[in-house]
């Protein structure tokens, strides 16, 4: 097995179909209930992981993919809903950070309203303590992968490419007040359902990880979900792959 293989992840068929179609010599695997397709793209060995939607599915697919393919890096890509009012559909967010927006503690009712909440870190394996302990609230994207993505940014013409922060959980927010609160209080650029859980698994395996998401819609622009954005994101990610040196 080539130790320099890169694993690219997407949750929905529309977020992986172009990646899979771009592979030469594709080989398909079913690990558990998750689909993986291994192949070559312009001399780069890749495996495409169809994680399915949600944090539990993403975590399971990430762990299975790591155990079977031993990737040298993992990129989780796909669509996202905008949190930053300055972003619009087809803008791309590079994951400098991510956090689990569903992991929080609220103050008692007599003391505060729903906005008074404290983010909590996920429980992850600590090799020194040999047990699962609460860890950092925010996970950072790998710096070398970020640099490779920025090298590609000048080639992207459908929107801007920015560093940002993913609010990750199994939720779909459509209330502008709550979206604005998460952006202003915790720095979220957009929301999606898989990045942070995949990042957590990669951190435990000490594998470089980066989230790349395209804005498919934003309530601040009164936009509906735009499926075409998923294709644009995959095209961008394939160009990023060419700039990655492992």
Tab-separated table of C-alpha atoms in Angstrom:
chain	number	residue	atom	x	y	z
A	1	UNK	CA	0.000	0.000	0.000
A	2	UNK	CA	1.354	3.427	-0.957
A	3	UNK	CA	1.951	5.364	2.268
A	4	UNK	CA	1.617	8.648	0.376
A	5	UNK	CA	-2.040	8.147	-0.483
A	6	UNK	CA	-4.406	11.057	0.235
A	7	UNK	CA	-7.951	10.377	1.428
A	8	UNK	CA	-10.618	12.792	0.157
A	9	UNK	CA	-13.969	12.695	1.902
A	10	UNK	CA	-17.465	13.779	0.939
A	11	UNK	CA	-20.804	13.073	2.571
A	12	UNK	CA	-23.299	13.053	-0.308
A	13	UNK	CA	-23.117	11.545	-3.794
A	14	UNK	CA	-23.084	15.022	-5.320
A	15	UNK	CA	-20.021	15.785	-3.165
A	16	UNK	CA	-18.014	12.760	-4.347
A	17	UNK	CA	-19.192	11.819	-7.868
A	18	UNK	CA	-16.771	14.112	-9.716
A	19	UNK	CA	-13.839	12.977	-7.551
A	20	UNK	CA	-14.618	9.325	-8.242
A	21	UNK	CA	-15.143	9.915	-11.968
A	22	UNK	CA	-11.704	11.585	-12.149
A	23	UNK	CA	-9.825	8.493	-10.939
A	24	UNK	CA	-7.817	6.217	-13.177
A	25	UNK	CA	-7.686	2.494	-12.333
A	26	UNK	CA	-10.511	2.789	-9.771
A	27	UNK	CA	-10.955	0.012	-7.242
A	28	UNK	CA	-14.031	-0.003	-5.037
A	29	UNK	CA	-14.211	-1.225	-1.447
A	30	UNK	CA	-17.017	-1.564	1.071
A	31	UNK	CA	-15.749	-1.264	4.633
A	32	UNK	CA	-18.580	-1.819	7.032
A	33	UNK	CA	-21.367	0.146	5.353
A	34	UNK	CA	-19.111	2.824	3.874
A	35	UNK	CA	-17.941	3.089	0.267
A	36	UNK	CA	-14.331	3.823	-0.678
A	37	UNK	CA	-12.870	4.139	-4.185
A	38	UNK	CA	-9.092	4.007	-4.626
A	39	UNK	CA	-7.319	5.170	-7.762
A	40	UNK	CA	-4.879	7.571	-9.411
A	41	UNK	CA	-5.392	11.219	-10.322
A	42	UNK	CA	-2.556	12.775	-12.343
A	43	UNK	CA	0.015	10.452	-10.761
A	44	UNK	CA	-1.335	11.110	-7.260
A	45	UNK	CA	-2.707	8.067	-5.371
A	46	UNK	CA	-6.091	8.922	-3.876
A	47	UNK	CA	-8.895	7.197	-2.044
A	48	UNK	CA	-12.348	8.776	-2.088
A	49	UNK	CA	-14.413	8.105	1.030
A	50	UNK	CA	-18.193	8.478	0.784
A	51	UNK	CA	-18.820	9.103	4.473
A	52	UNK	CA	-22.569	9.716	4.352
A	53	UNK	CA	-24.111	12.626	6.254
A	54	UNK	CA	-23.453	13.460	9.885
A	55	UNK	CA	-20.734	13.416	12.506
A	56	UNK	CA	-21.076	9.759	13.569
A	57	UNK	CA	-20.864	8.541	9.972
A	58	UNK	CA	-17.887	10.794	9.243
A	59	UNK	CA	-16.012	9.566	12.315
A	60	UNK	CA	-16.671	5.904	11.484
A	61	UNK	CA	-15.672	6.295	7.831
A	62	UNK	CA	-12.531	8.205	8.802
A	63	UNK	CA	-11.378	5.526	11.245
A	64	UNK	CA	-12.127	2.700	8.800
A	65	UNK	CA	-10.357	4.519	5.973
A	66	UNK	CA	-7.283	5.208	8.077
A	67	UNK	CA	-7.037	1.606	9.275
A	68	UNK	CA	-7.392	0.160	5.771
A	69	UNK	CA	-5.598	2.648	3.503
A	70	UNK	CA	-3.127	4.314	5.922
A	71	UNK	CA	-3.379	7.735	4.234
A	72	UNK	CA	-0.653	10.329	4.651
A	73	UNK	CA	-3.262	13.112	4.738
A	74	UNK	CA	-7.037	13.533	4.853
A	75	UNK	CA	-9.164	16.295	3.315
A	76	UNK	CA	-12.836	16.546	4.175
A	77	UNK	CA	-14.619	18.600	1.519
A	78	UNK	CA	-18.123	19.482	0.419
A	79	UNK	CA	-20.839	22.077	0.907
A	80	UNK	CA	-21.622	24.328	3.873
A	81	UNK	CA	-24.102	26.972	4.965
A	82	UNK	CA	-22.722	30.452	5.529
A	83	UNK	CA	-22.343	32.032	8.985
A	84	UNK	CA	-20.145	34.984	8.097
A	85	UNK	CA	-22.381	37.667	6.499
A	86	UNK	CA	-19.480	38.589	4.205
A	87	UNK	CA	-19.598	35.178	2.511
A	88	UNK	CA	-21.892	34.171	-0.325
A	89	UNK	CA	-22.553	31.084	-2.449
A	90	UNK	CA	-19.481	29.648	-4.209
A	91	UNK	CA	-17.005	31.249	-1.781
A	92	UNK	CA	-14.605	28.618	-0.409
A	93	UNK	CA	-13.613	28.311	3.259
A	94	UNK	CA	-10.320	26.651	4.206
A	95	UNK	CA	-10.497	25.130	7.657
A	96	UNK	CA	-7.985	26.936	9.803
A	97	UNK	CA	-10.132	25.752	12.724
A	98	UNK	CA	-13.239	23.740	13.538
A	99	UNK	CA	-15.357	23.117	16.618
A	100	UNK	CA	-18.338	21.002	17.649
A	101	UNK	CA	-21.178	23.491	17.941
A	102	UNK	CA	-23.356	20.891	19.708
A	103	UNK	CA	-20.847	20.438	22.542
A	104	UNK	CA	-21.700	23.153	25.044
A	105	UNK	CA	-22.822	23.896	28.585
A	106	UNK	CA	-25.485	26.539	29.261
A	107	UNK	CA	-25.932	28.681	32.356
A	108	UNK	CA	-28.881	28.079	34.673
A	109	UNK	CA	-32.174	29.549	33.489
A	110	UNK	CA	-32.478	32.053	36.291
A	111	UNK	CA	-29.056	33.425	35.425
A	112	UNK	CA	-29.109	33.734	31.639
A	113	UNK	CA	-30.883	33.068	28.342
A	114	UNK	CA	-29.902	30.499	25.670
A	115	UNK	CA	-27.076	32.693	24.406
A	116	UNK	CA	-25.077	32.228	27.600
A	117	UNK	CA	-23.279	29.047	26.628
A	118	UNK	CA	-19.750	27.727	27.022
A	119	UNK	CA	-18.203	25.500	24.360
A	120	UNK	CA	-16.819	22.152	25.522
A	121	UNK	CA	-14.098	19.980	23.973
A	122	UNK	CA	-14.744	16.511	22.588
A	123	UNK	CA	-13.612	13.395	24.438
A	124	UNK	CA	-10.642	11.928	22.588
A	125	UNK	CA	-7.974	9.349	23.371
A	126	UNK	CA	-4.954	10.634	25.252
A	127	UNK	CA	-1.963	8.310	24.600
A	128	UNK	CA	-0.096	9.529	27.691
A	129	UNK	CA	-3.013	8.954	30.060
A	130	UNK	CA	-4.206	5.914	28.058
A	131	UNK	CA	-7.820	6.934	28.358
A	132	UNK	CA	-10.393	9.246	26.773
A	133	UNK	CA	-10.264	12.794	28.104
A	134	UNK	CA	-11.836	16.128	27.106
A	135	UNK	CA	-9.555	17.923	24.671
A	136	UNK	CA	-9.329	21.275	22.929
A	137	UNK	CA	-12.535	22.988	21.830
A	138	UNK	CA	-10.982	23.959	18.487
A	139	UNK	CA	-8.994	21.679	16.172
A	140	UNK	CA	-6.590	23.346	13.752
A	141	UNK	CA	-6.128	22.468	10.097
A	142	UNK	CA	-2.705	21.213	9.057
A	143	UNK	CA	-0.462	24.113	8.057
A	144	UNK	CA	1.162	22.391	5.052
A	145	UNK	CA	-2.222	21.412	3.649
A	146	UNK	CA	-3.449	24.969	4.175
A	147	UNK	CA	-0.444	26.274	2.254
A	148	UNK	CA	-1.169	23.899	-0.621
A	149	UNK	CA	-4.772	25.106	-0.704
A	150	UNK	CA	-3.674	28.747	-0.796
A	151	UNK	CA	-1.386	28.015	-3.747
A	152	UNK	CA	-4.529	26.930	-5.581
A	153	UNK	CA	-6.628	29.924	-4.559
A	154	UNK	CA	-5.485	32.177	-7.402
A	155	UNK	CA	-6.864	29.677	-9.940
A	156	UNK	CA	-10.370	29.788	-8.451
A	157	UNK	CA	-12.640	32.277	-10.209
A	158	UNK	CA	-16.152	31.563	-8.912
A	159	UNK	CA	-15.746	33.319	-5.568
A	160	UNK	CA	-13.170	34.157	-2.931
A	161	UNK	CA	-11.077	31.696	-0.931
A	162	UNK	CA	-10.615	32.480	2.766
A	163	UNK	CA	-9.310	30.923	5.959
A	164	UNK	CA	-12.153	30.220	8.336
A	165	UNK	CA	-13.712	28.253	11.139
A	166	UNK	CA	-16.268	25.439	10.783
A	167	UNK	CA	-19.176	25.085	13.200
A	168	UNK	CA	-19.703	21.354	12.932
A	169	UNK	CA	-22.675	19.283	14.196
A	170	UNK	CA	-25.837	17.487	13.108
A	171	UNK	CA	-27.833	20.710	12.892
A	172	UNK	CA	-29.109	22.971	10.127
A	173	UNK	CA	-29.566	26.513	11.376
A	174	UNK	CA	-31.885	28.874	9.493
A	175	UNK	CA	-32.415	31.483	12.204
A	176	UNK	CA	-30.321	34.549	11.411
A	177	UNK	CA	-30.115	35.599	15.057
A	178	UNK	CA	-28.573	32.290	16.108
A	179	UNK	CA	-26.251	32.148	13.080
A	180	UNK	CA	-25.005	35.670	13.775
A	181	UNK	CA	-24.487	34.787	17.446
A	182	UNK	CA	-22.344	31.733	16.594
A	183	UNK	CA	-20.299	33.791	14.162
A	184	UNK	CA	-19.718	36.692	16.546
A	185	UNK	CA	-19.297	34.647	19.744
A	186	UNK	CA	-17.254	31.690	18.483
A	187	UNK	CA	-15.846	32.855	15.144
A	188	UNK	CA	-17.727	30.452	12.880
A	189	UNK	CA	-17.496	31.092	9.130
A	190	UNK	CA	-19.949	28.396	8.099
A	191	UNK	CA	-21.675	25.256	9.304
A	192	UNK	CA	-21.557	21.631	8.155
A	193	UNK	CA	-21.918	18.184	9.696
A	194	UNK	CA	-18.686	16.235	9.245
A	195	UNK	CA	-15.446	18.239	9.444
A	196	UNK	CA	-14.843	18.353	13.188
A	197	UNK	CA	-15.535	14.664	13.832
A	198	UNK	CA	-13.186	13.688	10.993
A	199	UNK	CA	-10.601	16.124	12.370
A	200	UNK	CA	-10.869	14.531	15.816
A	201	UNK	CA	-10.181	11.044	14.463
A	202	UNK	CA	-7.242	12.303	12.400
A	203	UNK	CA	-5.798	14.074	15.423
A	204	UNK	CA	-5.941	10.834	17.402
A	205	UNK	CA	-4.106	9.029	14.599
A	206	UNK	CA	-1.714	11.992	14.141
A	207	UNK	CA	-2.582	12.322	10.448
A	208	UNK	CA	-2.534	15.762	8.748
A	209	UNK	CA	-6.091	16.975	8.166
A	210	UNK	CA	-7.803	19.869	6.433
A	211	UNK	CA	-11.434	20.798	5.890
A	212	UNK	CA	-12.359	22.560	2.648
A	213	UNK	CA	-15.949	23.687	2.207
A	214	UNK	CA	-17.790	25.737	-0.368
A	215	UNK	CA	-20.701	27.962	0.620
A	216	UNK	CA	-23.786	26.415	-0.962
A	217	UNK	CA	-26.204	28.919	0.553
A	218	UNK	CA	-26.483	31.548	3.257
A	219	UNK	CA	-29.484	32.978	5.051
A	220	UNK	CA	-27.922	36.437	4.993
A	221	UNK	CA	-28.169	36.417	1.182
A	222	UNK	CA	-31.583	34.635	1.161
A	223	UNK	CA	-30.028	31.850	-0.905
A	224	UNK	CA	-31.337	28.320	-1.260
A	225	UNK	CA	-29.034	25.296	-1.449
A	226	UNK	CA	-27.148	25.288	-4.761
A	227	UNK	CA	-26.112	21.744	-5.793
A	228	UNK	CA	-23.723	23.034	-8.479
A	229	UNK	CA	-21.463	24.355	-5.724
A	230	UNK	CA	-20.494	20.774	-4.792
A	231	UNK	CA	-18.957	20.253	-8.238
A	232	UNK	CA	-16.996	23.505	-7.988
A	233	UNK	CA	-15.587	22.425	-4.624
A	234	UNK	CA	-14.446	19.053	-5.968
A	235	UNK	CA	-12.733	20.733	-8.911
A	236	UNK	CA	-10.905	23.035	-6.492
A	237	UNK	CA	-9.860	20.151	-4.232
A	238	UNK	CA	-8.416	18.158	-7.136
A	239	UNK	CA	-6.211	21.158	-7.922
A	240	UNK	CA	-5.203	21.406	-4.260
A	241	UNK	CA	-4.099	17.767	-4.367
A	242	UNK	CA	-1.601	18.623	-7.103
A	243	UNK	CA	0.047	21.177	-4.791
A	244	UNK	CA	0.416	18.826	-1.818
A	245	UNK	CA	3.910	17.534	-1.103
A	246	UNK	CA	4.077	14.669	1.377
